[in-house]
Coordinates of C-alpha atoms in Angstrom, one line a residue:
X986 CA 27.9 -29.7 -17.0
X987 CA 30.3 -28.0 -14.6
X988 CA 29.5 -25.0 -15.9
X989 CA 25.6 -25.0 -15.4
X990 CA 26.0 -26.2 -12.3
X991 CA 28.7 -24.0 -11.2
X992 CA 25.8 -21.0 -12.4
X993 CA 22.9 -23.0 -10.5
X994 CA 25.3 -22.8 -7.5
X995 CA 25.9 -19.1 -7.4
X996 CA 22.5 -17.6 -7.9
X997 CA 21.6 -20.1 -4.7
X998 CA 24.4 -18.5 -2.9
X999 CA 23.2 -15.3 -3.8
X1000 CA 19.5 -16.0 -3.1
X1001 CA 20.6 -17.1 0.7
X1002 CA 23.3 -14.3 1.0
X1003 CA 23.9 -12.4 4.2
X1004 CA 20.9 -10.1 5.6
X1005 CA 23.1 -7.6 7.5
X1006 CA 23.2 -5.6 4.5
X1007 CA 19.7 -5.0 4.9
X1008 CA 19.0 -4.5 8.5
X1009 CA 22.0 -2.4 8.7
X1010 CA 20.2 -0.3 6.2
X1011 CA 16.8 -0.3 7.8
X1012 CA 18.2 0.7 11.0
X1013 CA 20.0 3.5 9.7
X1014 CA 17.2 5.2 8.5
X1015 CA 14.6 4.1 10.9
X1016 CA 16.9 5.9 13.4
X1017 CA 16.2 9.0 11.1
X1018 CA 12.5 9.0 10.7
X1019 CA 12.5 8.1 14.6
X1020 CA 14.8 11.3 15.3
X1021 CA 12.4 13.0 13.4
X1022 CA 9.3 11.7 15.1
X1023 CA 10.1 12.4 18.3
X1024 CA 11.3 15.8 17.4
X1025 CA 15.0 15.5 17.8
X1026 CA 15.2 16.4 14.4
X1027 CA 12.2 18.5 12.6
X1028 CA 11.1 19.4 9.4
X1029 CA 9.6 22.6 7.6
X1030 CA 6.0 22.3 7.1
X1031 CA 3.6 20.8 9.6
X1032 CA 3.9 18.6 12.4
X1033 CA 3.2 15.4 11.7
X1034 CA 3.0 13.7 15.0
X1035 CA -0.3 15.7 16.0
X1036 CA -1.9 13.1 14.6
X1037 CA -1.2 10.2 17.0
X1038 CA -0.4 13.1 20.2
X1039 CA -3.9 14.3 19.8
X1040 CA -6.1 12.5 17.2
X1041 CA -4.9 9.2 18.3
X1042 CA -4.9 9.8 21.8
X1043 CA -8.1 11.5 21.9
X1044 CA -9.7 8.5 20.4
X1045 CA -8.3 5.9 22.7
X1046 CA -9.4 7.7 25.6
X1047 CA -13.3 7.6 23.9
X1048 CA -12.6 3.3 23.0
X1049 CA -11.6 3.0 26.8
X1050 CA -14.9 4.2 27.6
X1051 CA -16.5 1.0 25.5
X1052 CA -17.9 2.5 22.7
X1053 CA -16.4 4.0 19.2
X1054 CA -15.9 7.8 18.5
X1055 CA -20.1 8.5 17.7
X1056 CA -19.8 11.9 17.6
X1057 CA -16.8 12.5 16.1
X1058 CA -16.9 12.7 12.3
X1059 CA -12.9 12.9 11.8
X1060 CA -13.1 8.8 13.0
X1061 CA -13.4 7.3 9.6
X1062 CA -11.9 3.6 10.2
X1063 CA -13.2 0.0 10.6
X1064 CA -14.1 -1.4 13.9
X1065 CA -10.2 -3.1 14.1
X1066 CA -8.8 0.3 13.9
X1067 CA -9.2 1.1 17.8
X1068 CA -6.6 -2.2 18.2
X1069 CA -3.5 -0.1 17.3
X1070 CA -4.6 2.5 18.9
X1071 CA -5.4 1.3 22.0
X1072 CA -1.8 -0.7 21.8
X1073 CA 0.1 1.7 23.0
X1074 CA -1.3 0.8 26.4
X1075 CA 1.1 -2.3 26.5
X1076 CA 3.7 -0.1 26.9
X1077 CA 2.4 1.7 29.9
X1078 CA 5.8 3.0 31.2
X1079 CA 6.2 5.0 27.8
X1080 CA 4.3 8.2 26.7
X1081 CA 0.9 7.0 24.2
X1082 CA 2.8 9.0 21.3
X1083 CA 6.6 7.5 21.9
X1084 CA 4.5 3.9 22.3
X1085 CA 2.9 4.1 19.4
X1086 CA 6.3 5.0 17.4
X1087 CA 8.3 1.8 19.1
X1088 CA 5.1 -0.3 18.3
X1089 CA 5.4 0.9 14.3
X1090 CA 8.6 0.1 14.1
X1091 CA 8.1 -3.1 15.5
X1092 CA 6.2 -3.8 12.7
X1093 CA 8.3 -2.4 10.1
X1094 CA 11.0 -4.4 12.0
X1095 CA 8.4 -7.5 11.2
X1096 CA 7.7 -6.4 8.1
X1097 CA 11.1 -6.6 6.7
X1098 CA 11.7 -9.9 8.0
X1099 CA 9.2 -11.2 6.4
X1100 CA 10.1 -10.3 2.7
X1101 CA 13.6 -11.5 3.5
X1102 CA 12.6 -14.9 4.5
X1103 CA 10.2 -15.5 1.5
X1104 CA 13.2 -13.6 -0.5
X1105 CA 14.8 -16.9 0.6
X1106 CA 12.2 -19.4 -1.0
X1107 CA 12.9 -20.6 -4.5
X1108 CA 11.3 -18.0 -7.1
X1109 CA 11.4 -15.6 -5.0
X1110 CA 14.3 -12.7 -4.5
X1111 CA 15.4 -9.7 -1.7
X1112 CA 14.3 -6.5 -3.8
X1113 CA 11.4 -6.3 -2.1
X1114 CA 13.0 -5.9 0.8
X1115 CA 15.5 -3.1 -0.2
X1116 CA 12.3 -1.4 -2.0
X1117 CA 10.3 -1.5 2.0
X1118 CA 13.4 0.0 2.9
X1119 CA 13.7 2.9 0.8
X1120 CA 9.9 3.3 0.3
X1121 CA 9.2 3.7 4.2
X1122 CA 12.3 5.9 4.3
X1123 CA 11.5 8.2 1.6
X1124 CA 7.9 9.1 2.2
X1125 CA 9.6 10.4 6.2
X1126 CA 8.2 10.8 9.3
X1127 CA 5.2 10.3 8.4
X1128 CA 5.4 6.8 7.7
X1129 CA 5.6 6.3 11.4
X1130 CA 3.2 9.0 12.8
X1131 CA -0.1 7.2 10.9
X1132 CA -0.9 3.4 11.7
X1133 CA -0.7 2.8 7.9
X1134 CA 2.4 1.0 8.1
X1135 CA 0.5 -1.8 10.2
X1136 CA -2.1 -2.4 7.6
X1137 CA 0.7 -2.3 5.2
X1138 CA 2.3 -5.0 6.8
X1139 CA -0.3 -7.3 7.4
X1140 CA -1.8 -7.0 3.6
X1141 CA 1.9 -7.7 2.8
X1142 CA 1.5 -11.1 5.0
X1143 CA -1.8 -11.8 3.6
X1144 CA 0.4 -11.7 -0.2
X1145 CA 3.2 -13.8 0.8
X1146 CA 1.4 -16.5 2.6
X1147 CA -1.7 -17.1 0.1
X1148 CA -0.1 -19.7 -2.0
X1149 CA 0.7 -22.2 0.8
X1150 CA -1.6 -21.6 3.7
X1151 CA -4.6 -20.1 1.9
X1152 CA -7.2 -20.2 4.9
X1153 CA -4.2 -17.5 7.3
X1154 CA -4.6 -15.6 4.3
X1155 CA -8.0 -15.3 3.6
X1156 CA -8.0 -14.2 7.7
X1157 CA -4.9 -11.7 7.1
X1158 CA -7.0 -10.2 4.4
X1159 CA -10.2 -9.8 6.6
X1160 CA -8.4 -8.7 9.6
X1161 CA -6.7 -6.2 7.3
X1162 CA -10.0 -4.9 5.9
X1163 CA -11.2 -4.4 9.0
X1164 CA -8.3 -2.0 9.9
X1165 CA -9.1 0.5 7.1
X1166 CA -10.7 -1.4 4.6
X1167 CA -8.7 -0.7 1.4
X1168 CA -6.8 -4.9 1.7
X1169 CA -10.3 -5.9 0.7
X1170 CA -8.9 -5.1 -2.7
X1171 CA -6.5 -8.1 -2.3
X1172 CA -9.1 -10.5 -2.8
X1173 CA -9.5 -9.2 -6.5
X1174 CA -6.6 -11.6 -7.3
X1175 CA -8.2 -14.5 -5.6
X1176 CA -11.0 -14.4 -8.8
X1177 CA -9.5 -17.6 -10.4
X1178 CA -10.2 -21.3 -10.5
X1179 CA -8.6 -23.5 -8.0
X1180 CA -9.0 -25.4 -4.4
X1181 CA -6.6 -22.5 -2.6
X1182 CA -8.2 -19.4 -4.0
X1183 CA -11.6 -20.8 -2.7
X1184 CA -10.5 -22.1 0.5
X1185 CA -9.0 -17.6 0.7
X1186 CA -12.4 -16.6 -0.6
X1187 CA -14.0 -18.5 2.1
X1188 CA -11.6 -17.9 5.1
X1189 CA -11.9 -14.0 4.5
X1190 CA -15.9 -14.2 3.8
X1191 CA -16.1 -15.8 7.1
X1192 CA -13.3 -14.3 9.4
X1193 CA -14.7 -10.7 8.2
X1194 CA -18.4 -11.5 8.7
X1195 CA -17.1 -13.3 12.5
X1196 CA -15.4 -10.0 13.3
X1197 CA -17.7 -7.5 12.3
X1198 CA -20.5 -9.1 14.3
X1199 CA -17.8 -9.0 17.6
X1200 CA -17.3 -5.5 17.0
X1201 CA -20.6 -4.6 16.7
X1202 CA -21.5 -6.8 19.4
X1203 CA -19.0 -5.2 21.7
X1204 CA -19.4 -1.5 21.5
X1205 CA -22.4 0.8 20.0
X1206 CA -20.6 2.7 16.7
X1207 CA -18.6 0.0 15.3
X1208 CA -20.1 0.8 11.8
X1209 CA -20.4 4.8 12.5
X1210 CA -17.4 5.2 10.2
X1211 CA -19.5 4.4 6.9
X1212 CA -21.4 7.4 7.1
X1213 CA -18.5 9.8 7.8
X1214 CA -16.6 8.4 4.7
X1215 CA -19.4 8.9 2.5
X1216 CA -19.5 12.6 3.3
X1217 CA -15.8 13.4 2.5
X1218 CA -15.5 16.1 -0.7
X1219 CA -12.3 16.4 -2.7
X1220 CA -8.6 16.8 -0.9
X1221 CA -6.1 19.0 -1.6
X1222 CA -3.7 16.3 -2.6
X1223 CA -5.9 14.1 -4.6
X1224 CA -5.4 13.6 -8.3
X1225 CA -8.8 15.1 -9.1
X1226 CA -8.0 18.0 -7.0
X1227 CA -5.8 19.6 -9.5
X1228 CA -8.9 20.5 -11.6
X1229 CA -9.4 22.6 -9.2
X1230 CA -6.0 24.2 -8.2
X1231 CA -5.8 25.1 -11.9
X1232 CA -9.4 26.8 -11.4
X1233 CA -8.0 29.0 -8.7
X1234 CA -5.4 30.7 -11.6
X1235 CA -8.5 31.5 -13.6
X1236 CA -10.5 33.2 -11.0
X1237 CA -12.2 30.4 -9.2
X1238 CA -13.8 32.1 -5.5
X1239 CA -13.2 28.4 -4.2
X1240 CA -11.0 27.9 -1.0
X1241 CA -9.4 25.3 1.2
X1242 CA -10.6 24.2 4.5
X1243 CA -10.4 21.3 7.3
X1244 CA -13.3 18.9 7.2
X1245 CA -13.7 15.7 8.2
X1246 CA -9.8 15.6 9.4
X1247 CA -8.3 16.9 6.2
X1248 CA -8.0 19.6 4.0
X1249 CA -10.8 19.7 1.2
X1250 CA -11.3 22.4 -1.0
X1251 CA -14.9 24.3 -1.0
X1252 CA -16.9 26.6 -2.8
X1253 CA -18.7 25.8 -6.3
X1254 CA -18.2 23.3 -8.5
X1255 CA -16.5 21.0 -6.3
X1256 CA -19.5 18.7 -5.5
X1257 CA -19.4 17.8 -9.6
X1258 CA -15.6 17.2 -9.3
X1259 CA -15.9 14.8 -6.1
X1260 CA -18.7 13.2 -8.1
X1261 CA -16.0 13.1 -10.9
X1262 CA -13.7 11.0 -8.9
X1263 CA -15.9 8.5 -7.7
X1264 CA -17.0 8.2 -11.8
X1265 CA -13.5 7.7 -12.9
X1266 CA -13.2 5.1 -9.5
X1267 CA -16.3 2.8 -11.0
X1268 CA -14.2 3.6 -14.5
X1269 CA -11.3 2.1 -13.1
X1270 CA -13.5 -1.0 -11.7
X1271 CA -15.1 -1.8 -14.9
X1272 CA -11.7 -1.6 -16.6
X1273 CA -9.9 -3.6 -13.7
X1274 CA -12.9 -6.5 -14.3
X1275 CA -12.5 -6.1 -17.9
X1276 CA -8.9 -7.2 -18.0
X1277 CA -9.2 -9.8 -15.3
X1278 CA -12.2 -11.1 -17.6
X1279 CA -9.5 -11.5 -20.5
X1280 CA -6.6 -12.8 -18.9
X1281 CA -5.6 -16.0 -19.6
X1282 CA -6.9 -18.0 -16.6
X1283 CA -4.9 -20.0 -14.2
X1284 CA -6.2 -23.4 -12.6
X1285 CA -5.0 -22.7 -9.5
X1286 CA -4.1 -19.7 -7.2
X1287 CA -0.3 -18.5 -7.5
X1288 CA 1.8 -15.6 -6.0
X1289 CA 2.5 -13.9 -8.7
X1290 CA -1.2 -13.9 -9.9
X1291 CA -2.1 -12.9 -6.6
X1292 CA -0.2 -9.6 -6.0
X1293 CA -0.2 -8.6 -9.2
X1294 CA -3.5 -8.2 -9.3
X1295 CA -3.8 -6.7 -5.6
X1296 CA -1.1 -4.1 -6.8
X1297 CA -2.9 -2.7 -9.7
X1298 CA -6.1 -3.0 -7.8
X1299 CA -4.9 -1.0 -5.3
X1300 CA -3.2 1.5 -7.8
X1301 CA -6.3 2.5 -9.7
X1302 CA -8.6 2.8 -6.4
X1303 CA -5.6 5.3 -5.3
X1304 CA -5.3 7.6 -8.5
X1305 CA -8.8 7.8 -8.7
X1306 CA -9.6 9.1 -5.0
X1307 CA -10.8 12.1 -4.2
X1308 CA -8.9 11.6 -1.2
X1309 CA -4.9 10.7 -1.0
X1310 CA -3.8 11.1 2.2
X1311 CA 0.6 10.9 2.1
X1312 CA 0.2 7.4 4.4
X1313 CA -1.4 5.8 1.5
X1314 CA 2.3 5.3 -0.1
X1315 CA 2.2 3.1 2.4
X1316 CA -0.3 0.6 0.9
X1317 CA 1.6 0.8 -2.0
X1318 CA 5.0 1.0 -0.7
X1319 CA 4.1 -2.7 1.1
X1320 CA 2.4 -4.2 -2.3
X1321 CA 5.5 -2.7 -4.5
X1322 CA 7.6 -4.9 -2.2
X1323 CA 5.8 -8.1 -2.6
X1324 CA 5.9 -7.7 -6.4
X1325 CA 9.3 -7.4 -6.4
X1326 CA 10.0 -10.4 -3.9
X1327 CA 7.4 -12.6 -6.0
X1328 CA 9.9 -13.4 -9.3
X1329 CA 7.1 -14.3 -11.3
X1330 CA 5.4 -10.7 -10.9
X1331 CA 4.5 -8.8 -14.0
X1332 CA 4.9 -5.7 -12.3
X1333 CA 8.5 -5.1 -11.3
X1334 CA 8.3 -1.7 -13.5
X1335 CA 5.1 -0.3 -11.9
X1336 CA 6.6 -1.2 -8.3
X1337 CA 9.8 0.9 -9.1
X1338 CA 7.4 3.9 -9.8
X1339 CA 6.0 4.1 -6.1
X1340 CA 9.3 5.1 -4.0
X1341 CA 9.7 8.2 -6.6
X1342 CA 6.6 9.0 -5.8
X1343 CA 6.9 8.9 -1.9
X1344 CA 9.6 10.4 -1.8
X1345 CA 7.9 13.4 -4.2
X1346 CA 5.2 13.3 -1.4
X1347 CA 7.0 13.6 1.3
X1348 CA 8.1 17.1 -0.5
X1349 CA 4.7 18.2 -0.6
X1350 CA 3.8 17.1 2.7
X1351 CA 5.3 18.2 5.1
X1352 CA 7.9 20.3 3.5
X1353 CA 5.7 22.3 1.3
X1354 CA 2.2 21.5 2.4
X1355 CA 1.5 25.2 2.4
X1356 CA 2.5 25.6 -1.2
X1357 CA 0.2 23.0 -1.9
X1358 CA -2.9 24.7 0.1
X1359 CA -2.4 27.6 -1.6
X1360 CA -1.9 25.8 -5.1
X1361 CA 1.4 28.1 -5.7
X1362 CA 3.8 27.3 -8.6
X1363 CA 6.0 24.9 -6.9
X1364 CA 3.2 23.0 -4.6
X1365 CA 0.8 22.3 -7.9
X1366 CA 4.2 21.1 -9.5
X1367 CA 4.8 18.9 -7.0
X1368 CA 1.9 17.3 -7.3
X1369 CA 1.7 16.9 -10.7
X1370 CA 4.7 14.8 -10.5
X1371 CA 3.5 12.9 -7.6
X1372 CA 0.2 12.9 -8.9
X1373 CA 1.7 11.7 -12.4
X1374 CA 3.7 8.8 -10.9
X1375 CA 0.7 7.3 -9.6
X1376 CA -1.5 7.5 -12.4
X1377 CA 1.4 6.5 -14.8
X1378 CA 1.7 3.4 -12.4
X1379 CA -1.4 2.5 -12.5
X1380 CA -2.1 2.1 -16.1
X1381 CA 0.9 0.8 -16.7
X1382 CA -0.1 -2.1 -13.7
X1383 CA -3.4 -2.5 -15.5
X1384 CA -1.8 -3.0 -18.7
X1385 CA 0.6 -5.8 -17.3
X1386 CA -2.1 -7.7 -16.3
X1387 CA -3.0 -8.7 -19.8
X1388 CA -0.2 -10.9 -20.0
X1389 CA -0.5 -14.5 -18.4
X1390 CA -1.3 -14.9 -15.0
X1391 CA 1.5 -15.9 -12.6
X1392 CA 3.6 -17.3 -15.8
X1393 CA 7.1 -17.4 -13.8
X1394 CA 9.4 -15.2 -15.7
X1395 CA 12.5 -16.8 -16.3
X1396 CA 15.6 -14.6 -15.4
X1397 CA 18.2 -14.2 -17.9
X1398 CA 22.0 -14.4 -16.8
X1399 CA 22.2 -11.8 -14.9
X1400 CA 19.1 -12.4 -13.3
X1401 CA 16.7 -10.2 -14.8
X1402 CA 12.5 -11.4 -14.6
X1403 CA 10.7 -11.4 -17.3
X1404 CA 14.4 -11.4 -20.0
X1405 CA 14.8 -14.2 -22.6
X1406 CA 16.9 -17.1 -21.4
X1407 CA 20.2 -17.4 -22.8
X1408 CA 20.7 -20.9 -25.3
X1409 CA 23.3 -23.0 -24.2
X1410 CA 26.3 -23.5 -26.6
X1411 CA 25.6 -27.5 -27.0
X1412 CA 21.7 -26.1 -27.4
X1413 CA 22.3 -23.5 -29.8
X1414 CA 23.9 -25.1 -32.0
X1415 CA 21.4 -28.5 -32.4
X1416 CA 19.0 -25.5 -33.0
X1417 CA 20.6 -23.8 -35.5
X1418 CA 21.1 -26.7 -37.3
X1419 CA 17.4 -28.0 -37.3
X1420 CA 16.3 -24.9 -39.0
X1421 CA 18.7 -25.2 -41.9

């Protein structure tokens, strides 16, 4: 007896254990990617802060006006999009582009406190905090010049608070989709029996439906964005893309240009590959419905369930896209973290994939984003390995979600999920003696 409780006692002392560790880590390397942000330090390649300097900026000036970039077909983002980027005009005594960095890390800052309080709750653990941290880090400076890490933040909310106040979910889900639309995928793991997941369904249903009708209400173009995402082609960087980067070795006259506010590749054939992509996307759907169809079903909404599901949901949309921008490791930077805080999650080996892979992408952009345009040696190898982390993650996440849904996964002694718990002595022995 003093034994087992002597064991209870240290993994509670090491569930509640000191936080300094963590924020002293964060704010090491936030005062890197903030060095590099504001150009103290740079990096080959690119610069990344154009985006928010000019893109950014250029926008807010056209949502101060009262109306959403119309004519602009580089604005591809949901009505709640002009909110953080018409922030940075709280901080009026700070340049937009140094605003818009202090108001990101503000919520990384929030973001990080978050997992380590529910890393506090019983069944839950502090990895996915120290995975936020290295994830954000690793993918660099361009984790904070793209408003990514926002939506990242609030899906990660949305996660961690579904279990016990359903209803702020359900709203952290639809204010989320509203940002840039990909959270809507969160509610894939509210598909189950149970008071909770229908009080989510029915927050989100009517929080998104409430705020679509203010935006449109409030200024003409709030739904303008549809029809410039439905024109993209095939990027550079996507998966799918490398069809056609091995094309070029063999002659194909295809080329690489900027349209719609990334680089797409051009020339023939690439309509049937885009149209590729978006096959192996409805692909991915059916097989995503097809194992949430066979899991075993729970009676009631749980955490684990929940981002388990949203994870691999959010893997296969991503390694099926004919787009992948380098700030969507950030969706699954922030959903890798919740798995690992959730102790009953499934997918602790998926989550591990994604800070390989952004720290593989922040080689190919920015530090070799011309190797990658012009599909050299080293920028197709770069993203085959990125490219192959992702999809490697995501049917290994699909995969885990055959197994039961949210079935806590008892840790062993050293506190490993999902290990077989060790027998007692006084245990072991009545059951060795019951099969004789």
């Amino acid at each position: 007896m003093t034994t087992t409780g002597s064991s209870a006692g240290t993994g509670n002392e090491a569930a509640a254990g000191p936080t300094w560790p963590a924020w002293l880590a964060w704010a090491a390397t936030r005062a890197l990617l903030l060095l590099c942000v504001l150009g103290v330090l740079t990096l080959p390649g690119p610069d990344v802060t154009t985006d928010v300097s000019v893109i950014y900026q250029g926008w807010a000036d056209v949502l101060r006006s009262g109306t959403f970039p119309l004519d602009d077909v580089t604005w591809q983002y949901p009505p709640a999009a002009a909110l953080p980027l018409l922030a940075p005009d709280l901080l009026p005594f700070l340049p937009y582009a140094t605003a818009f960095s202090a108001l990101v890390l503000a919520a990384d800052a929030a973001a990080l406190a978050l997992l380590l309080r529910a890393g506090r709750r019983p069944g839950h653990r502090r990895a996915g905090a120290w995975l936020w941290i290295a994830g954000v880090a690793l993918l660099g400076p361009t984790a904070y010049a793209r408003y990514d890490l926002m939506v990242a933040a609030v899906a990660a909310a949305a996660l961690l608070t579904a279990a016990r106040r359903p209803r702020t979910s359900g709203a952290l889900i639809a204010f989320g989709t509203l940002l840039k639309l990909w959270p809507v995928l969160l509610l894939a793991g509210a598909a189950v029996r149970g008071r909770r997941a229908r009080a989510l369904r029915r927050s989100a249903a009517g929080w998104g439906a409430g705020l679509t009708l203010a935006a449109v209400a409030l200024a003409p173009g709030a739904l303008a964005f549809l029809a410039f995402q439905r024109d993209r082609g095939t990027e550079v960087e996507a998966p799918v893309a490398l069809v056609l980067h091995a094309a070029r070795y063999a002659g194909w006259p295809g080329e690489v240009r900027l349209r719609y506010g990334s680089l797409e590749f051009t020339g023939p054939g690439v309509p049937l590959v885009s149209a590729l992509a978006l096959a192996l996307t409805g692909a991915a759907a059916l097989w995503l419905l097809w194992l949430l169809c066979r899991r075993p079903r729970t009676r009631e909404l749980t955490p684990a369930a929940l981002c388990d599901t949203a994870f691999a949901a959010v893997l296969l949309f991503t390694a099926t896209s004919r787009v992948v921008s380098p700030q969507y490791l950030l969706w699954l930077v922030g959903l890798a973290a919740v798995c690992l805080t959730v102790r009953g999650s499934r997918q602790a080996g998926p989550a591990l994939l994604v800070p390989p892979a952004a720290a593989v992408t922040a080689l190919e952009f920015p530090v070799h984003f011309a190797d990658v345009v012009a599909s050299t040696p080293l920028g197709v190898a770069l993203l085959v390995v990125r490219n192959g982390l992702l999809v490697a993650a995501a049917l290994w996440a699909g995969r885990r979600l055959r197994l039961p849904a949210g079935a806590e996964a008892a840790p062993d002694a050293a506190g490993v999920p999902g290990a077989r718990p060790a027998l007692s002595p006084v245990r072991g022995a009545h059951t060795r003696a019951t099969s004789r």
